[in-house]
Short mmCIF file of C-alpha atoms in Angstrom, two decimals:
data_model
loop_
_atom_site.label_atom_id
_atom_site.label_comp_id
_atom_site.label_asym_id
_atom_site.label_seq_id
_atom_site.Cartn_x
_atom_site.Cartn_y
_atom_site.Cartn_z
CA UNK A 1 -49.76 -3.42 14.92
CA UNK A 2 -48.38 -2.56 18.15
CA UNK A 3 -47.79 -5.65 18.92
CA UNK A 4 -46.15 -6.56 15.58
CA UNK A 5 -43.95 -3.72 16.00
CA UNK A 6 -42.93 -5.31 19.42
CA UNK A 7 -41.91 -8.34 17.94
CA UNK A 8 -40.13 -7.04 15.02
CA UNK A 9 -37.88 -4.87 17.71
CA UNK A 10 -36.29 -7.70 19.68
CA UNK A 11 -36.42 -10.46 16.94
CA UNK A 12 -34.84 -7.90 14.40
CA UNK A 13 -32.33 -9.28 11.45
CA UNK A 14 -29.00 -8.03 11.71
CA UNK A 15 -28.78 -6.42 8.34
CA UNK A 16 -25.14 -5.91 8.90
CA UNK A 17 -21.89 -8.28 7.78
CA UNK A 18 -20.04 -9.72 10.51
CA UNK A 19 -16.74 -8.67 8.23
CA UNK A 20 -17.36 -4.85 8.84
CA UNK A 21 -17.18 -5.16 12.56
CA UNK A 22 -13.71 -6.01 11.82
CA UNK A 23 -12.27 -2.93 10.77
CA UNK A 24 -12.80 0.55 10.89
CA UNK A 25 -13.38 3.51 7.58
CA UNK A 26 -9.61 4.88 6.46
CA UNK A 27 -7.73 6.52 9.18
CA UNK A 28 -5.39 8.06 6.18
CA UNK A 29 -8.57 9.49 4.46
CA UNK A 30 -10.41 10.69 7.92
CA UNK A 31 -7.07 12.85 8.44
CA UNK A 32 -7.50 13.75 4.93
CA UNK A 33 -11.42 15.47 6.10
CA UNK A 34 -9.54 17.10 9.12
CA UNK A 35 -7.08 18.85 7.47
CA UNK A 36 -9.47 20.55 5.25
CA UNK A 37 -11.84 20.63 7.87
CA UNK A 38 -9.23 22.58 10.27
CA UNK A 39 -7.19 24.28 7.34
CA UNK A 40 -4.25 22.48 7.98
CA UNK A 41 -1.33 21.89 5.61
CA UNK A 42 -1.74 17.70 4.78
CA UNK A 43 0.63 15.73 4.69
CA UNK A 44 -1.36 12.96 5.74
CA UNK A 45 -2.22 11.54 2.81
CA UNK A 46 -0.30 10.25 -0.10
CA UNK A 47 -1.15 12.02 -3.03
CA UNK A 48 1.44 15.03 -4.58
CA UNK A 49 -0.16 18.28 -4.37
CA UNK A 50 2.18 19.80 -8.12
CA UNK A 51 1.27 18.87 -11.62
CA UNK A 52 1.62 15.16 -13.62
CA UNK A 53 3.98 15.08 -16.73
CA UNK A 54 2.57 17.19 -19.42
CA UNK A 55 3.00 14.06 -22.01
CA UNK A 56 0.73 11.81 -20.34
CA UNK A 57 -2.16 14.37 -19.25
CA UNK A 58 -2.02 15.64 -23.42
CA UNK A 59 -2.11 11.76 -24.15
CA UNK A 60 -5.82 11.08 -22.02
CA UNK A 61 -6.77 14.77 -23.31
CA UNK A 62 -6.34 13.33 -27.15
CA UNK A 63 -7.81 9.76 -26.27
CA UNK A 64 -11.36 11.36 -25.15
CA UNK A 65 -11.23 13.52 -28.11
CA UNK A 66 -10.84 10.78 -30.17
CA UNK A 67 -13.67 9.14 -28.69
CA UNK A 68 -11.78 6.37 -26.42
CA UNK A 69 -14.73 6.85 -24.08
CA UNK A 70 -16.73 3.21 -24.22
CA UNK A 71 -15.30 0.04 -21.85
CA UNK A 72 -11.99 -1.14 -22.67
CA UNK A 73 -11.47 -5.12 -23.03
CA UNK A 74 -12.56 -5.84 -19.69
CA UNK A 75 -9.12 -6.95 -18.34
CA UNK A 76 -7.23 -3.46 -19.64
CA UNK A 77 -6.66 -1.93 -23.16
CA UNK A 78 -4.26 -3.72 -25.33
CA UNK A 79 -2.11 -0.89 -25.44
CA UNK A 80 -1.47 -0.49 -21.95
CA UNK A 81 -1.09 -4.16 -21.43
CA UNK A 82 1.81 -4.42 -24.05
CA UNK A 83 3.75 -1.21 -22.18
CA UNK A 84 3.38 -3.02 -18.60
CA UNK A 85 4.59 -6.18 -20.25
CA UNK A 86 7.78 -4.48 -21.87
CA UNK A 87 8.07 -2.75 -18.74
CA UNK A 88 8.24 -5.94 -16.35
CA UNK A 89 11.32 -7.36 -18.77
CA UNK A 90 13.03 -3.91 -19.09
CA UNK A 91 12.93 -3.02 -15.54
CA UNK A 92 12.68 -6.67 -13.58
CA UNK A 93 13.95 -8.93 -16.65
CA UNK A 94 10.52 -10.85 -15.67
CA UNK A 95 9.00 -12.01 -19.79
CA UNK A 96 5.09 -11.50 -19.59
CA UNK A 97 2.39 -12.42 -21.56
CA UNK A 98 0.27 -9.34 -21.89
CA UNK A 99 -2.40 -11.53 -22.98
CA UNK A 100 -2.79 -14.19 -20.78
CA UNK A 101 -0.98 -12.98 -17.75
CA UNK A 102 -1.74 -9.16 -16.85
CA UNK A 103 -5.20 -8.01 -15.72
CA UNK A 104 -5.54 -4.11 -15.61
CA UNK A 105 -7.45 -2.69 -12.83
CA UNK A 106 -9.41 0.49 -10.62
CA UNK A 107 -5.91 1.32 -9.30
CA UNK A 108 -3.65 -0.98 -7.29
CA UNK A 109 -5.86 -1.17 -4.35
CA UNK A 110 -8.45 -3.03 -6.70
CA UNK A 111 -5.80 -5.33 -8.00
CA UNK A 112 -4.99 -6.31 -4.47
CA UNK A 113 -8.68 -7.26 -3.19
CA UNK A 114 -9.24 -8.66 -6.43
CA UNK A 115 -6.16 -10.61 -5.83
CA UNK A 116 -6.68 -12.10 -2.67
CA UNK A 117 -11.13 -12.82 -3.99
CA UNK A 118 -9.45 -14.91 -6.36
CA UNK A 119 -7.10 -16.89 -4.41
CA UNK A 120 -8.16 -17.19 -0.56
CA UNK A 121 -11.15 -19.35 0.52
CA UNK A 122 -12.46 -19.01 3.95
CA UNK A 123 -10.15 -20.14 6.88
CA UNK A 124 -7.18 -19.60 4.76
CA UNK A 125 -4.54 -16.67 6.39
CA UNK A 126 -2.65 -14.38 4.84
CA UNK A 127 0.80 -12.94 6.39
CA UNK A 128 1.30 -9.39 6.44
CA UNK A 129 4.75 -7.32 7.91
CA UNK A 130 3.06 -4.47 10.27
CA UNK A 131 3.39 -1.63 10.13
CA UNK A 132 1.20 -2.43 6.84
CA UNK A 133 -0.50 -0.18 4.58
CA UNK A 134 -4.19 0.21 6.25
CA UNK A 135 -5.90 -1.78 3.23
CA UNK A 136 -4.04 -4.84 3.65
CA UNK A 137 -5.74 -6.40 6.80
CA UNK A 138 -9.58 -5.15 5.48
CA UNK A 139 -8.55 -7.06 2.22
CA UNK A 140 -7.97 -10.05 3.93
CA UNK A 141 -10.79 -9.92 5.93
CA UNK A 142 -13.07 -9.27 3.37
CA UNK A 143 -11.69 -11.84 0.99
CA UNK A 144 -12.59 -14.50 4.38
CA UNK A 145 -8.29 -14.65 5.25
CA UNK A 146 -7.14 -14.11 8.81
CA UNK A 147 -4.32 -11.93 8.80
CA UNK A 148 -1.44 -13.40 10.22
CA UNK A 149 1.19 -10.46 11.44
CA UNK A 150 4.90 -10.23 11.52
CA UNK A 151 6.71 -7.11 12.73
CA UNK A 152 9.16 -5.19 11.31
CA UNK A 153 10.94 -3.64 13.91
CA UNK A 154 11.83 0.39 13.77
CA UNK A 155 16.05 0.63 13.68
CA UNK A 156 17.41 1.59 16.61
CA UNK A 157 20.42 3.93 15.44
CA UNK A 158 19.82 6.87 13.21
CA UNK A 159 19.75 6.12 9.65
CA UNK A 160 19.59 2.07 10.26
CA UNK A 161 16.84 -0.31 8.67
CA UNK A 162 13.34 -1.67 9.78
CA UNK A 163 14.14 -5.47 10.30
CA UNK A 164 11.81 -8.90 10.71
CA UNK A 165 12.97 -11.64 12.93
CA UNK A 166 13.35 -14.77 10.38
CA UNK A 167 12.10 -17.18 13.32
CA UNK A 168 9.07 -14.90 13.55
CA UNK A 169 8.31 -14.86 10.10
CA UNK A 170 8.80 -18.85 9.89
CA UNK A 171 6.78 -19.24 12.62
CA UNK A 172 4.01 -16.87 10.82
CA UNK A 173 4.33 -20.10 7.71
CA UNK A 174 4.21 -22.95 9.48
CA UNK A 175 0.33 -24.22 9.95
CA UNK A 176 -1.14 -24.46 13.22
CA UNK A 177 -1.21 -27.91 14.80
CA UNK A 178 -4.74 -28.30 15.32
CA UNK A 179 -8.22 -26.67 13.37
CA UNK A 180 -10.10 -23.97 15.08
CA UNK A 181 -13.76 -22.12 14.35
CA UNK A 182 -13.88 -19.69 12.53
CA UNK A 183 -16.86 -16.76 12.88
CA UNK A 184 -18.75 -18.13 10.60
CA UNK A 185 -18.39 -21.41 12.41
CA UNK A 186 -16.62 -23.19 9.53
CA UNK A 187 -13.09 -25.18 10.80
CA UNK A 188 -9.99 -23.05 9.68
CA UNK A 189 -6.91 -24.76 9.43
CA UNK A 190 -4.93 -22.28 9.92
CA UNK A 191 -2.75 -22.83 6.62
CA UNK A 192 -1.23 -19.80 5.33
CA UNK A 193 -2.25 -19.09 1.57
CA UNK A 194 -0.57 -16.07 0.81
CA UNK A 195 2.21 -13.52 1.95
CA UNK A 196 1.90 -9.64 1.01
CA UNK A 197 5.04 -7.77 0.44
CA UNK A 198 5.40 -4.05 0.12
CA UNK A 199 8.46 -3.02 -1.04
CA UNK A 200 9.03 -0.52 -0.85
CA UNK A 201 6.72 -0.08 1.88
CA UNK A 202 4.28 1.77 2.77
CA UNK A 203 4.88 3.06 5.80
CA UNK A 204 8.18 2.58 6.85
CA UNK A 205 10.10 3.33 3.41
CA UNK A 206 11.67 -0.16 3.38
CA UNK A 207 13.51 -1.88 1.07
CA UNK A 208 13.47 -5.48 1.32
CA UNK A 209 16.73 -6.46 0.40
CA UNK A 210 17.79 -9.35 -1.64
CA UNK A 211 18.47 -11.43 0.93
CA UNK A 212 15.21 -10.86 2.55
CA UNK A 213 13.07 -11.53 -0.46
CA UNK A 214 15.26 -14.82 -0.82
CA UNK A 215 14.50 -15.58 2.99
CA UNK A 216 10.74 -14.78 1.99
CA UNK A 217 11.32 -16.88 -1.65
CA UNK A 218 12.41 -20.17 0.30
CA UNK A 219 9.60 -20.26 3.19
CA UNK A 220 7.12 -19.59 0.23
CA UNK A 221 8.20 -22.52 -1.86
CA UNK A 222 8.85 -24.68 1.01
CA UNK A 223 5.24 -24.30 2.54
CA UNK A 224 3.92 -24.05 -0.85
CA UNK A 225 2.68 -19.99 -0.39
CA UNK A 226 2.09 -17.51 -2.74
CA UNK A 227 3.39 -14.49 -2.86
CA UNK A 228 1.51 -11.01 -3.40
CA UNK A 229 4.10 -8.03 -4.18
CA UNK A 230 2.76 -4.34 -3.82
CA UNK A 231 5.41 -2.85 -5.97
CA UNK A 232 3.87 0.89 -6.39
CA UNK A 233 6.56 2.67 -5.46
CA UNK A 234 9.25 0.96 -6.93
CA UNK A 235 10.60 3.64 -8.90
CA UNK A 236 10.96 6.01 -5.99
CA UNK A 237 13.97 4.93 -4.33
CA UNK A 238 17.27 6.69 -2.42
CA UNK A 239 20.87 6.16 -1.27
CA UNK A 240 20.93 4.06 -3.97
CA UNK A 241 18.70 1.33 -3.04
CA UNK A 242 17.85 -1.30 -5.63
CA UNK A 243 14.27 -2.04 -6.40
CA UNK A 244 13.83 -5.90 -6.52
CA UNK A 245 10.46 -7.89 -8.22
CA UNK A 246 9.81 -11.40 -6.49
CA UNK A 247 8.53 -12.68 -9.27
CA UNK A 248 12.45 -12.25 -11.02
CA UNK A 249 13.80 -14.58 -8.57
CA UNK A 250 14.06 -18.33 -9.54
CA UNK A 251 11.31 -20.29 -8.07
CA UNK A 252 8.46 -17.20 -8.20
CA UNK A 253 7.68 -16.74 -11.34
CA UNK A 254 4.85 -18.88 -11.18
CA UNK A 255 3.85 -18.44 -7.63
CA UNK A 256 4.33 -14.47 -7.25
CA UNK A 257 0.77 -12.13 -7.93
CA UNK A 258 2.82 -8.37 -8.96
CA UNK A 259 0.41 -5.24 -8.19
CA UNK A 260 1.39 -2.19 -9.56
CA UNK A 261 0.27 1.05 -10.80
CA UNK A 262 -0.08 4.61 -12.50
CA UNK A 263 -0.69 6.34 -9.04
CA UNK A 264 2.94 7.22 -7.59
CA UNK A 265 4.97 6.87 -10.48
CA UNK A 266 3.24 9.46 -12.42
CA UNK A 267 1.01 11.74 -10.18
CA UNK A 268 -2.05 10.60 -10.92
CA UNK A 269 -3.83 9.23 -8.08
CA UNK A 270 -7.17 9.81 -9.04
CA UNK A 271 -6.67 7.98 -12.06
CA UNK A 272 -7.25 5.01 -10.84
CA UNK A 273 -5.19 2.65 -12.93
CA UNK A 274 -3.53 -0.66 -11.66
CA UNK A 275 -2.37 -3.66 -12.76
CA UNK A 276 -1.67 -7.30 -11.71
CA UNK A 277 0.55 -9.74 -13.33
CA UNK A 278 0.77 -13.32 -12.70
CA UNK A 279 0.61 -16.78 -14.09
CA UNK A 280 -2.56 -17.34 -16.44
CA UNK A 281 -4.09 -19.84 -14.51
CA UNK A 282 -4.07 -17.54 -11.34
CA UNK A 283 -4.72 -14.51 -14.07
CA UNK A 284 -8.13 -15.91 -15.09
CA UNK A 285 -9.13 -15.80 -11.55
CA UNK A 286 -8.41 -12.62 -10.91
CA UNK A 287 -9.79 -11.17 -14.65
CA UNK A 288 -13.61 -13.15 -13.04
CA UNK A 289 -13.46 -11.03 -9.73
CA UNK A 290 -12.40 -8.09 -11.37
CA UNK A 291 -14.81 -8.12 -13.90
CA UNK A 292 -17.44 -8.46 -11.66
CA UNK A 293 -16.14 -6.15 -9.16
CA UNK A 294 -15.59 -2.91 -11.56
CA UNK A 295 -15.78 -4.09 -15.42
CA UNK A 296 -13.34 -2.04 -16.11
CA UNK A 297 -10.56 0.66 -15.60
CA UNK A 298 -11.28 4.05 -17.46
CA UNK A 299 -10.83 4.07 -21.05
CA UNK A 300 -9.23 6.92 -22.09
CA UNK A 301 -6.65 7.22 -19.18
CA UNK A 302 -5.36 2.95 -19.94
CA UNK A 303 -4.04 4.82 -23.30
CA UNK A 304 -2.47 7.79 -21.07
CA UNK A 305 -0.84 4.50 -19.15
CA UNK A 306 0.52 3.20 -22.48
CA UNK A 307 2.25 6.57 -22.78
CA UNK A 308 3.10 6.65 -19.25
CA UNK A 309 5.33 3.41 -19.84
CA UNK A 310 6.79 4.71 -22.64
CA UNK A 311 8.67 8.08 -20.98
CA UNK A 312 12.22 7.55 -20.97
CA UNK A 313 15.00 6.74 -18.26
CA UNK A 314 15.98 10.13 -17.26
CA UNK A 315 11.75 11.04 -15.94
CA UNK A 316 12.51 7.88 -13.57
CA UNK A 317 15.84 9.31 -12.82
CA UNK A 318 14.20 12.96 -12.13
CA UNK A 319 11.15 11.56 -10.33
CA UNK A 320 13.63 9.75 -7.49
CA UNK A 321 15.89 13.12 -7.29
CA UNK A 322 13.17 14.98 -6.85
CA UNK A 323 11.47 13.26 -3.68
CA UNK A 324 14.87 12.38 -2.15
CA UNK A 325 15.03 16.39 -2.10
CA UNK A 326 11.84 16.57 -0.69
CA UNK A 327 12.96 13.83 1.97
CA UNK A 328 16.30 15.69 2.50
CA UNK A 329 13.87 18.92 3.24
CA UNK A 330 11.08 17.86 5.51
CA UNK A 331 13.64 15.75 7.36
CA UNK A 332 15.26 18.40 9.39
CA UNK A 333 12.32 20.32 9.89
CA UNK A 334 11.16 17.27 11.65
CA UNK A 335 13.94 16.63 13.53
CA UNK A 336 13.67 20.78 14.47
CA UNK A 337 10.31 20.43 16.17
CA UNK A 338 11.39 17.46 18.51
CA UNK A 339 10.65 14.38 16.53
CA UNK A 340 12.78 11.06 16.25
CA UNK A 341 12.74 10.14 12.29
CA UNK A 342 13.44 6.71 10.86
CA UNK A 343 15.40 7.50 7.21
CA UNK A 344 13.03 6.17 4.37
CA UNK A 345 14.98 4.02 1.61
CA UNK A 346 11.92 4.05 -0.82
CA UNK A 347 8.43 5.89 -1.37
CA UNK A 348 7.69 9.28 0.04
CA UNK A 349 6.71 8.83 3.77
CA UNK A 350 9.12 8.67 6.58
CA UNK A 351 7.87 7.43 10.04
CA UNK A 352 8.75 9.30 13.16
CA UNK A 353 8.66 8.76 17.20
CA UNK A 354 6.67 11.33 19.16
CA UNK A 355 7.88 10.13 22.72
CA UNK A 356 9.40 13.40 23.41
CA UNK A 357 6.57 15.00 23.00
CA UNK A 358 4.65 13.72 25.93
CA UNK A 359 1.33 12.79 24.22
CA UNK A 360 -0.63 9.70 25.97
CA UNK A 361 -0.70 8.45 22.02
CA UNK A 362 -0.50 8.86 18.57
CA UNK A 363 -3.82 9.80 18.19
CA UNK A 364 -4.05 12.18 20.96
CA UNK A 365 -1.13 13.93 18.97
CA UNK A 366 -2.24 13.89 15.87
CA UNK A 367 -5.45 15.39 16.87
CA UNK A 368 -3.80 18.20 18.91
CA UNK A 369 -1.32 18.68 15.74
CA UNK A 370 -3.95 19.30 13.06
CA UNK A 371 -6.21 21.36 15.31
CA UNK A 372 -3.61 23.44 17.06
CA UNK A 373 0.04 23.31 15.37
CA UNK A 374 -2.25 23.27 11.38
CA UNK A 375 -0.46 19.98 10.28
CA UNK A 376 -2.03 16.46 9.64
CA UNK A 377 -0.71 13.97 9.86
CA UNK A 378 -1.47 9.83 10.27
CA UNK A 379 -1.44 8.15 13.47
CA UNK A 380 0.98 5.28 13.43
CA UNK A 381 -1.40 2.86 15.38
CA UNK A 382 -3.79 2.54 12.08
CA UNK A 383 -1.00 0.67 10.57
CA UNK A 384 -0.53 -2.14 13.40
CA UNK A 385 -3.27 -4.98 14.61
CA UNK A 386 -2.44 -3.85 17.54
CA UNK A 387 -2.96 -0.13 18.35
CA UNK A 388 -0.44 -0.04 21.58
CA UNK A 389 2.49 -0.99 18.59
CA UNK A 390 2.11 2.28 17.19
CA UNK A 391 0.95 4.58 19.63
CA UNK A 392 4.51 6.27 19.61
CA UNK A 393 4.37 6.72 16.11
CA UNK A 394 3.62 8.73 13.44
CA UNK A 395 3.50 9.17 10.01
CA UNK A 396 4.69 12.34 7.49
CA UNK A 397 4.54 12.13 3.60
CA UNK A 398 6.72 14.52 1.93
CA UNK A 399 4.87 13.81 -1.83
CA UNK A 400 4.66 17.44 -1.90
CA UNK A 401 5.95 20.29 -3.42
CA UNK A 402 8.37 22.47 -1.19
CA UNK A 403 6.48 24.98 -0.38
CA UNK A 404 4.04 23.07 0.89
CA UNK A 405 6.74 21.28 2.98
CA UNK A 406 8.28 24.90 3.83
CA UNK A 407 4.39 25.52 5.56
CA UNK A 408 4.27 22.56 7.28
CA UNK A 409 7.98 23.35 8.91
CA UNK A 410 6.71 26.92 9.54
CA UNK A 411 3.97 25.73 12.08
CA UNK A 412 5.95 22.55 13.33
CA UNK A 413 8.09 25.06 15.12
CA UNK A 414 5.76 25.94 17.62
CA UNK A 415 6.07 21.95 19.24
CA UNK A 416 9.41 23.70 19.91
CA UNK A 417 8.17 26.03 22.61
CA UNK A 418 5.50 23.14 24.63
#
């Protein structure tokens, strides 16, 4: 036995996937643990700490009462795929199908692996704009993409806008002029399948603009790319920014995947309900990995979505006026305790520099301001391939009500008196 045991211990199978080596467990949720952990006010992670609408928490209150409790049709209830279609050509003038082209998922962040299972074989790479919401490069990685980064690059006067290089992001299309190994030891050509845009984005509270999703239109019909839009947040926008859908702009109807979701819109996080639309033929892909993946979104809260959709103009209106006060309050707190802040357009997160604070990094700082100062927050190097991008950085979210916000600015004053 002994000497079975022996062998076993230096010819052991390596139980683990190569793919998990690649990435590390949610910074945004580990900050999440050490706020509670250290009793510190979070506004670290994304989700609103007040009530959803009363309509649509009544409407999954009378669907389990009626018994809505069994699977759904596996690619989303009928109901709520006939709201997201009538959505899409209210809001984006973008017709749908809500039978052949919308597959309703376990929130957006299942729509987007689903997404890229469906569409990316190994070797293929998939652009990304960094900062980038943590999931994005783990999705690609686990779907077998490389990530393929381009920057967008902080403004450098107050109130400006986070900006890509066009050469850059040309550069990130155009395949590479010879194959290379992959891990797995498979030849990767190095041809770009896909390109993800956030908008707005998660973290920086950009707004691509229209000429930059034309910029990002031609390269993706010119090297034949598809495009993947994370549109969560599209109804929380400022200064009177305009929300634009990819897919509405000639040439991407066909070749856009649109994620979206219940989630920010409405206050319901937990909910988990997502959706992506796209052409049928790339639809049916996506409705085989989802199914497989999760079956099915919950029942009862797909008919909440339907309901959801239907609220009228002035919630949307309300919702945006309500976090652009929130913005307008956390701002100056911010800017109070020593911290530079780039203005957010969209979503509820604004990005800050922490130079004048002194801190080696972002991390050392975070950790030092949810122990001692009672405030989490996210490092900005878990949103960059490279750590040293964002280790001057850090993230706030302000999806909160005010006197959560008015805490927070109570114990960022004492960075005033290091």
């Amino acid at each position: 036995m002994a000497d079975v045991l022996s062998s076993l211990s230096t010819h052991q199978k390596q139980f683990l996937s190569d793919k998990v080596g690649h990435f590390t467990e949610s910074v945004i949720r580990e900050m999440t643990r050490q706020a509670m952990l250290h009793g510190a006010v979070n506004l670290a992670q994304g989700f609103p700490d007040f009530a959803a609408p009363a309509e649509i928490k009544l409407a999954a209150q009378q669907a389990i009462a009626a018994d809505v409790n069994q699977y759904a049709i596996t690619w989303g209830a009928k109901n709520l795929r006939n709201a997201i279609a009538r959505q899409m050509g209210l809001w984006q003038g973008v017709g749908v199908d809500p039978e052949k082209e919308i597959t309703v998922c376990c929130g957006s962040t299942e729509a987007m692996i689903s997404t890229l299972l469906a569409v990316c074989n190994a070797g293929d790479e998939v652009v990304i704009f960094e900062p980038f919401y943590e999931n994005y490069g783990p999705d690609s990685v686990l779907s077998g993409a490389r990530p393929r980064f381009v920057k967008l690059r902080p403004p450098a006067e107050a109130g400006g806008e986070w900006t890509f290089d066009e050469k850059e992001l040309r550069a990130a299309f155009e395949k590479n002029a010879s194959p290379r190994h992959g891990e797995s030891g498979q030849t990767a050509s190095g041809q770009v399948k896909a390109i993800i845009v956030n908008t707005p984005n998660n973290p920086t509270g950009k707004v691509f603009t229209r000429a930059e999703l034309e910029l990002i239109r031609d390269l993706c019909v010119e090297f034949d790319v598809l495009a993947i839009t994370d549109e969560i947040y599209e109804h929380i926008l400022y200064d009177a920014t305009q929300h634009i859908s990819l897919a509405s702009l000639e040439g991407m109807r066909e070749r856009t995947v649109t994620i979206n979701g219940m989630s920010k819109t409405y206050s319901v996080t937990g909910w988990r309900v997502g959706w992506a639309v796209a052409a049928e033929k790339i639809t049916n892909a996506i409705r085989k990995v989802h199914d497989f993946l999760t079956v099915g979104a919950p029942a009862p809260l797909q008919e909440a979505g339907a309901t959801a959709l239907s609220l009228p103009a002035e919630y949307y209106a309300k919702l945006a006026e309500g976090y652009r006060a929130r913005r307008d309050h956390l701002m100056p707190a911010l800017e109070e305790a020593g911290f530079r802040c780039f203005r957010p357009r969209g979503a509820y997160y604004v990005m800050t520099d922490i130079s004048a604070f002194g801190f080696r990094d972002d991390v050392e700082f975070t950790k030092y301001l949810v122990k001692d100062i009672g405030v989490a927050a996210v490092p900005g190097s878990s949103f960059y391939r490279d750590p040293k991008d964002g280790a001057r950085q850090v993230r706030f979210a302000f999806c909160k009500g005010l006197e959560t916000l008015d805490a927070a600015a109570g114990r960022l004053r004492k960075l005033r008196g290091r």
